[in-house]
Amino acid sequence: MAKTKTVYICSNCEYKAVQWTGKCPSCNAWNSFEAQTEAKTTGKTLTQANSSELGKVLQKFDEFDAKPAARYVTYDGELNRVLGGGIVPGSITLLGGEPGIGKSTLLLQLALSVQKLSVLYVSGEESIEQVKLRASRIGQPNALMSVLAETDFGYLEAAIKEVDPKLIIIDSIQTLHSPTVEQTPGSIPQIRECTHRLMEIAKKQNRAIFIIGHITKDGYIAGPKILEHMVDVVLYFEGDNRHHFRVLRSSKNRFGSTGEIGLYEMQGSGLNQVQNPSGVLLGDRHGELSGIAIGCTLEGIRPMLIEIQALVSPSQYSTPQRSSTGFDPKRLGMLIAVLEKRCGLKIGLNDVFLNVTGGIKVADPAIDLAVIMALASSYFDEPLSSKSAFIGEVGLSGEIRKVPQAEKRLKECEQMGFNKVYTHNLVENKSKKLKITGLQNVMELIRSAFK
Ligand code: TYD
Ligand code: MG
């Protein structure tokens, strides 16, 4: 008989090891290794399906008619857009984000506002009184909403039978626990078991479920990676705690695109949707100051004008400081090198601070040109016109690259009252109000902007 071999598999990231270890070398999770015997046989034969059983699962594809389920369109236009048009009945959505960012507020607001839909809000972190107090700040109560302040899965199942909710909100998955599993709440096996049970409830009973998940220091949803594979939609709620803007992003969506974002403003009375992002983000500008340039980022189908602020100042230390908020620091390093090498700006010995205002993170390379111009404007201490915008990706040799959907971005600039846009030289100008200066590289732009 062949010898059975035992391997240890990390239940968080599925890393395989030949020996048990306390800490996974791949994902750094503690106590996550489980022994598994490779290729264990059960001794059973394959299932013998008869034709009537098979008929339920096998279909001639072109004869099969699938109607998309009507979605629950919520009052929250931002959430609807990120989800791809509303909540899909029977779907399961994971919402991750740092503590205090507003996850509970977002979903409580949702629960309160979906009138005519029975909702069960499971609060494992706050008492019913706390939820009630928070709800009173946010708005009108939903008469069909019930709150369960218990973390035992047995209670949850009983509550679902009692309330028959169409929408269930779990705040949070780390507090829920199933007595069938030995480990403590928040442990990987518990999270996996509870999510599995929730999935069965969502699919078999056609209830939409939102799960709040905490994130780790590295920014991932705490718990097994397979959690993200199991659910239909993964949303991240992010922003800077010191700013009031919050961005809702999806990193996985089985029912829509992942490019869309939702923008909110945290206020005393909960989260407000931001309908006109450019207007709000450019809201409090104070005249023309050096080190400020306006760029345009496209999030999904929505263009947003954003202000980039840079400060370039002589360093007090032998190793100059580089600090970047909302923009990839490595990309900032690359753009500084382009300015040094291609345009001859001696930024290297200066401290450089870069800030995307509003506490928003931007990954769209189309704002490269605005970053370059903010840096150069601070270096020369010369302000740029507050009516000019800069749109383009910048390559290593200083060339300005064309960006996708340039037309949409230009339209946004026009709507926001800008009169001049510097961009790639092949961008067509269909606007009468905008003057477009097309350039091939950064050197030309710097030469013409700072004489
Ligand atoms: P919360 O939803 O509890 O965050 P999370 O569930 O992600 O941990 O939000 C917490 C923060 O939001 C808290 O610091 C206070 C602030 N807040 C407001 O500014 N206005 C409000 O109306 C509410 C309800 C919260
Ligand atoms: Mg919370």
Short mmCIF file of N, CA, C and O in Angstrom, two decimals, residues 194-257:
data_model
loop_
_atom_site.label_atom_id
_atom_site.label_comp_id
_atom_site.label_asym_id
_atom_site.label_seq_id
_atom_site.Cartn_x
_atom_site.Cartn_y
_atom_site.Cartn_z
N CYS A 194 -18.51 30.52 9.21
CA CYS A 194 -19.65 31.45 9.23
C CYS A 194 -19.95 31.95 7.82
O CYS A 194 -21.12 32.05 7.43
N THR A 195 -18.91 32.26 7.06
CA THR A 195 -19.15 32.76 5.70
C THR A 195 -19.80 31.67 4.85
O THR A 195 -20.69 31.94 4.05
N HIS A 196 -19.35 30.44 5.06
CA HIS A 196 -19.93 29.33 4.31
C HIS A 196 -21.42 29.20 4.61
O HIS A 196 -22.24 29.07 3.71
N ARG A 197 -21.76 29.30 5.89
CA ARG A 197 -23.18 29.21 6.27
C ARG A 197 -23.98 30.37 5.70
O ARG A 197 -25.11 30.21 5.25
N LEU A 198 -23.36 31.57 5.74
CA LEU A 198 -24.06 32.74 5.20
C LEU A 198 -24.31 32.58 3.70
O LEU A 198 -25.35 32.96 3.17
N MET A 199 -23.32 31.98 3.03
CA MET A 199 -23.46 31.77 1.59
C MET A 199 -24.64 30.86 1.28
O MET A 199 -25.40 31.11 0.35
N GLU A 200 -24.78 29.81 2.09
CA GLU A 200 -25.91 28.89 1.88
C GLU A 200 -27.23 29.63 2.06
O GLU A 200 -28.17 29.45 1.29
N ILE A 201 -27.27 30.49 3.10
CA ILE A 201 -28.51 31.25 3.37
C ILE A 201 -28.81 32.17 2.19
O ILE A 201 -29.93 32.25 1.71
N ALA A 202 -27.76 32.86 1.68
CA ALA A 202 -27.96 33.79 0.57
C ALA A 202 -28.49 33.06 -0.66
O ALA A 202 -29.48 33.47 -1.27
N LYS A 203 -27.83 31.97 -1.02
CA LYS A 203 -28.16 31.30 -2.29
C LYS A 203 -29.47 30.50 -2.19
O LYS A 203 -30.30 30.57 -3.07
N LYS A 204 -29.61 29.73 -1.11
CA LYS A 204 -30.79 28.85 -1.03
C LYS A 204 -32.05 29.62 -0.68
O LYS A 204 -33.14 29.26 -1.09
N GLN A 205 -31.91 30.68 0.13
CA GLN A 205 -33.12 31.39 0.57
C GLN A 205 -33.29 32.72 -0.14
O GLN A 205 -34.19 33.49 0.18
N ASN A 206 -32.41 32.99 -1.09
CA ASN A 206 -32.48 34.21 -1.90
C ASN A 206 -32.53 35.50 -1.06
O ASN A 206 -33.41 36.33 -1.21
N ARG A 207 -31.58 35.62 -0.15
CA ARG A 207 -31.50 36.83 0.67
C ARG A 207 -30.17 37.52 0.34
O ARG A 207 -29.14 36.86 0.25
N ALA A 208 -30.21 38.84 0.19
CA ALA A 208 -28.95 39.56 -0.07
C ALA A 208 -28.26 39.78 1.27
O ALA A 208 -28.90 40.17 2.24
N ILE A 209 -26.96 39.54 1.29
CA ILE A 209 -26.22 39.68 2.56
C ILE A 209 -25.02 40.60 2.37
O ILE A 209 -24.29 40.50 1.39
N PHE A 210 -24.85 41.53 3.29
CA PHE A 210 -23.65 42.37 3.34
C PHE A 210 -22.87 41.98 4.59
O PHE A 210 -23.43 41.90 5.67
N ILE A 211 -21.58 41.72 4.40
CA ILE A 211 -20.73 41.35 5.54
C ILE A 211 -19.67 42.43 5.72
O ILE A 211 -18.97 42.76 4.77
N ILE A 212 -19.54 42.95 6.92
CA ILE A 212 -18.45 43.89 7.18
C ILE A 212 -17.23 43.08 7.64
O ILE A 212 -17.36 42.17 8.45
N GLY A 213 -16.08 43.39 7.08
CA GLY A 213 -14.85 42.69 7.47
C GLY A 213 -13.77 43.70 7.81
O GLY A 213 -13.60 44.70 7.12
N HIS A 214 -13.07 43.44 8.91
CA HIS A 214 -11.97 44.35 9.27
C HIS A 214 -10.81 44.08 8.35
O HIS A 214 -10.69 43.01 7.80
N ILE A 215 -9.92 45.04 8.23
CA ILE A 215 -8.75 44.77 7.42
C ILE A 215 -7.49 44.75 8.26
O ILE A 215 -7.42 45.34 9.33
N THR A 216 -6.50 44.04 7.75
CA THR A 216 -5.24 43.90 8.48
C THR A 216 -4.37 45.13 8.23
O THR A 216 -4.74 46.00 7.45
N LYS A 217 -3.21 45.14 8.90
CA LYS A 217 -2.30 46.29 8.74
C LYS A 217 -1.90 46.49 7.28
O LYS A 217 -1.64 47.58 6.84
N ASP A 218 -1.83 45.37 6.54
CA ASP A 218 -1.39 45.48 5.14
C ASP A 218 -2.53 45.90 4.22
O ASP A 218 -2.35 46.03 3.01
N GLY A 219 -3.72 46.07 4.75
CA GLY A 219 -4.82 46.56 3.93
C GLY A 219 -5.68 45.47 3.32
O GLY A 219 -6.51 45.75 2.47
N TYR A 220 -5.49 44.21 3.76
CA TYR A 220 -6.34 43.14 3.22
C TYR A 220 -7.43 42.80 4.22
O TYR A 220 -7.24 42.99 5.43
N ILE A 221 -8.53 42.27 3.71
CA ILE A 221 -9.60 41.89 4.62
C ILE A 221 -9.10 40.73 5.48
O ILE A 221 -8.60 39.74 4.96
N ALA A 222 -9.18 40.92 6.81
CA ALA A 222 -8.64 39.91 7.71
C ALA A 222 -9.44 38.63 7.58
O ALA A 222 -10.65 38.65 7.44
N GLY A 223 -8.75 37.50 7.63
CA GLY A 223 -9.44 36.23 7.46
C GLY A 223 -8.92 35.55 6.23
O GLY A 223 -8.07 36.08 5.53
N PRO A 224 -9.45 34.35 5.96
CA PRO A 224 -8.88 33.62 4.85
C PRO A 224 -9.09 34.33 3.52
O PRO A 224 -10.10 34.99 3.32
N LYS A 225 -8.09 34.20 2.68
CA LYS A 225 -8.18 34.80 1.35
C LYS A 225 -9.38 34.21 0.61
O LYS A 225 -10.01 34.88 -0.20
N ILE A 226 -9.69 32.94 0.96
CA ILE A 226 -10.80 32.31 0.24
C ILE A 226 -12.13 33.02 0.51
O ILE A 226 -13.07 32.85 -0.24
N LEU A 227 -12.18 33.82 1.57
CA LEU A 227 -13.38 34.61 1.85
C LEU A 227 -13.72 35.45 0.62
O LEU A 227 -14.87 35.57 0.22
N GLU A 228 -12.68 36.03 0.04
CA GLU A 228 -12.90 36.87 -1.14
C GLU A 228 -13.34 36.05 -2.34
O GLU A 228 -14.04 36.53 -3.21
N HIS A 229 -12.89 34.77 -2.39
CA HIS A 229 -13.32 33.92 -3.51
C HIS A 229 -14.77 33.51 -3.34
O HIS A 229 -15.49 33.32 -4.30
N MET A 230 -15.19 33.35 -2.08
CA MET A 230 -16.53 32.84 -1.81
C MET A 230 -17.63 33.86 -2.11
O MET A 230 -18.69 33.50 -2.58
N VAL A 231 -17.37 35.12 -1.83
CA VAL A 231 -18.44 36.12 -1.97
C VAL A 231 -18.56 36.59 -3.41
O VAL A 231 -17.68 36.36 -4.24
N ASP A 232 -19.69 37.26 -3.73
CA ASP A 232 -19.91 37.73 -5.10
C ASP A 232 -19.25 39.08 -5.35
O ASP A 232 -18.79 39.37 -6.45
N VAL A 233 -19.27 39.92 -4.32
CA VAL A 233 -18.74 41.28 -4.50
C VAL A 233 -17.82 41.61 -3.32
O VAL A 233 -18.13 41.28 -2.18
N VAL A 234 -16.68 42.21 -3.62
CA VAL A 234 -15.80 42.68 -2.55
C VAL A 234 -15.66 44.20 -2.68
O VAL A 234 -15.23 44.71 -3.71
N LEU A 235 -16.07 44.90 -1.63
CA LEU A 235 -15.99 46.36 -1.65
C LEU A 235 -14.98 46.82 -0.60
O LEU A 235 -14.85 46.19 0.45
N TYR A 236 -14.29 47.90 -0.90
CA TYR A 236 -13.40 48.51 0.08
C TYR A 236 -13.87 49.94 0.31
O TYR A 236 -14.18 50.65 -0.63
N PHE A 237 -13.92 50.31 1.59
CA PHE A 237 -14.29 51.69 1.92
C PHE A 237 -13.02 52.34 2.42
O PHE A 237 -12.41 51.87 3.37
N GLU A 238 -12.58 53.37 1.76
CA GLU A 238 -11.30 53.94 2.14
C GLU A 238 -11.33 55.45 2.20
O GLU A 238 -12.28 56.09 1.74
N GLY A 239 -10.28 56.01 2.72
CA GLY A 239 -10.20 57.45 2.87
C GLY A 239 -9.24 57.73 4.00
O GLY A 239 -8.74 56.82 4.64
N ASP A 240 -9.03 58.99 4.23
CA ASP A 240 -8.12 59.40 5.27
C ASP A 240 -8.98 59.84 6.45
O ASP A 240 -9.87 60.67 6.27
N ASN A 241 -8.72 59.26 7.61
CA ASN A 241 -9.53 59.58 8.79
C ASN A 241 -9.57 61.07 9.10
O ASN A 241 -10.51 61.56 9.70
N ARG A 242 -8.51 61.77 8.70
CA ARG A 242 -8.45 63.20 9.02
C ARG A 242 -9.23 64.05 8.03
O ARG A 242 -9.45 65.21 8.23
N HIS A 243 -9.61 63.42 6.90
CA HIS A 243 -10.40 64.15 5.92
C HIS A 243 -11.82 63.61 5.94
O HIS A 243 -12.05 62.50 6.41
N HIS A 244 -12.74 64.35 5.37
CA HIS A 244 -14.10 63.84 5.42
C HIS A 244 -14.52 63.08 4.16
O HIS A 244 -15.61 62.56 4.10
N PHE A 245 -13.64 62.98 3.15
CA PHE A 245 -14.03 62.22 1.96
C PHE A 245 -13.80 60.73 2.14
O PHE A 245 -12.82 60.32 2.74
N ARG A 246 -14.73 59.94 1.61
CA ARG A 246 -14.59 58.48 1.66
C ARG A 246 -14.86 57.94 0.26
O ARG A 246 -15.75 58.44 -0.44
N VAL A 247 -14.08 56.94 -0.12
CA VAL A 247 -14.24 56.36 -1.45
C VAL A 247 -14.66 54.90 -1.31
O VAL A 247 -14.06 54.15 -0.55
N LEU A 248 -15.70 54.52 -2.03
CA LEU A 248 -16.14 53.13 -2.03
C LEU A 248 -15.72 52.53 -3.37
O LEU A 248 -16.08 53.04 -4.42
N ARG A 249 -14.95 51.45 -3.31
CA ARG A 249 -14.39 50.84 -4.51
C ARG A 249 -14.75 49.36 -4.51
O ARG A 249 -14.82 48.76 -3.45
N SER A 250 -14.87 48.75 -5.69
CA SER A 250 -15.05 47.30 -5.66
C SER A 250 -13.81 46.66 -6.26
O SER A 250 -13.25 47.16 -7.23
N SER A 251 -13.34 45.58 -5.63
CA SER A 251 -12.17 44.90 -6.19
C SER A 251 -12.61 43.61 -6.87
O SER A 251 -11.83 42.94 -7.50
N LYS A 252 -13.88 43.26 -6.68
CA LYS A 252 -14.43 42.10 -7.37
C LYS A 252 -15.93 42.32 -7.47
O LYS A 252 -16.54 42.78 -6.51
N ASN A 253 -16.50 42.05 -8.62
CA ASN A 253 -17.94 42.20 -8.75
C ASN A 253 -18.44 41.23 -9.82
O ASN A 253 -18.12 41.38 -10.99
N ARG A 254 -19.21 40.23 -9.39
CA ARG A 254 -19.73 39.27 -10.36
C ARG A 254 -20.88 39.84 -11.18
O ARG A 254 -21.33 39.22 -12.13
N PHE A 255 -21.38 41.01 -10.78
CA PHE A 255 -22.55 41.55 -11.49
C PHE A 255 -22.29 42.92 -12.12
O PHE A 255 -23.22 43.62 -12.47
N GLY A 256 -21.07 43.32 -12.23
CA GLY A 256 -20.82 44.64 -12.81
C GLY A 256 -19.32 44.88 -12.94
O GLY A 256 -18.52 44.00 -12.64
N SER A 257 -18.97 46.09 -13.37
CA SER A 257 -17.55 46.36 -13.56
C SER A 257 -16.92 46.77 -12.23
O SER A 257 -17.60 47.20 -11.31
#
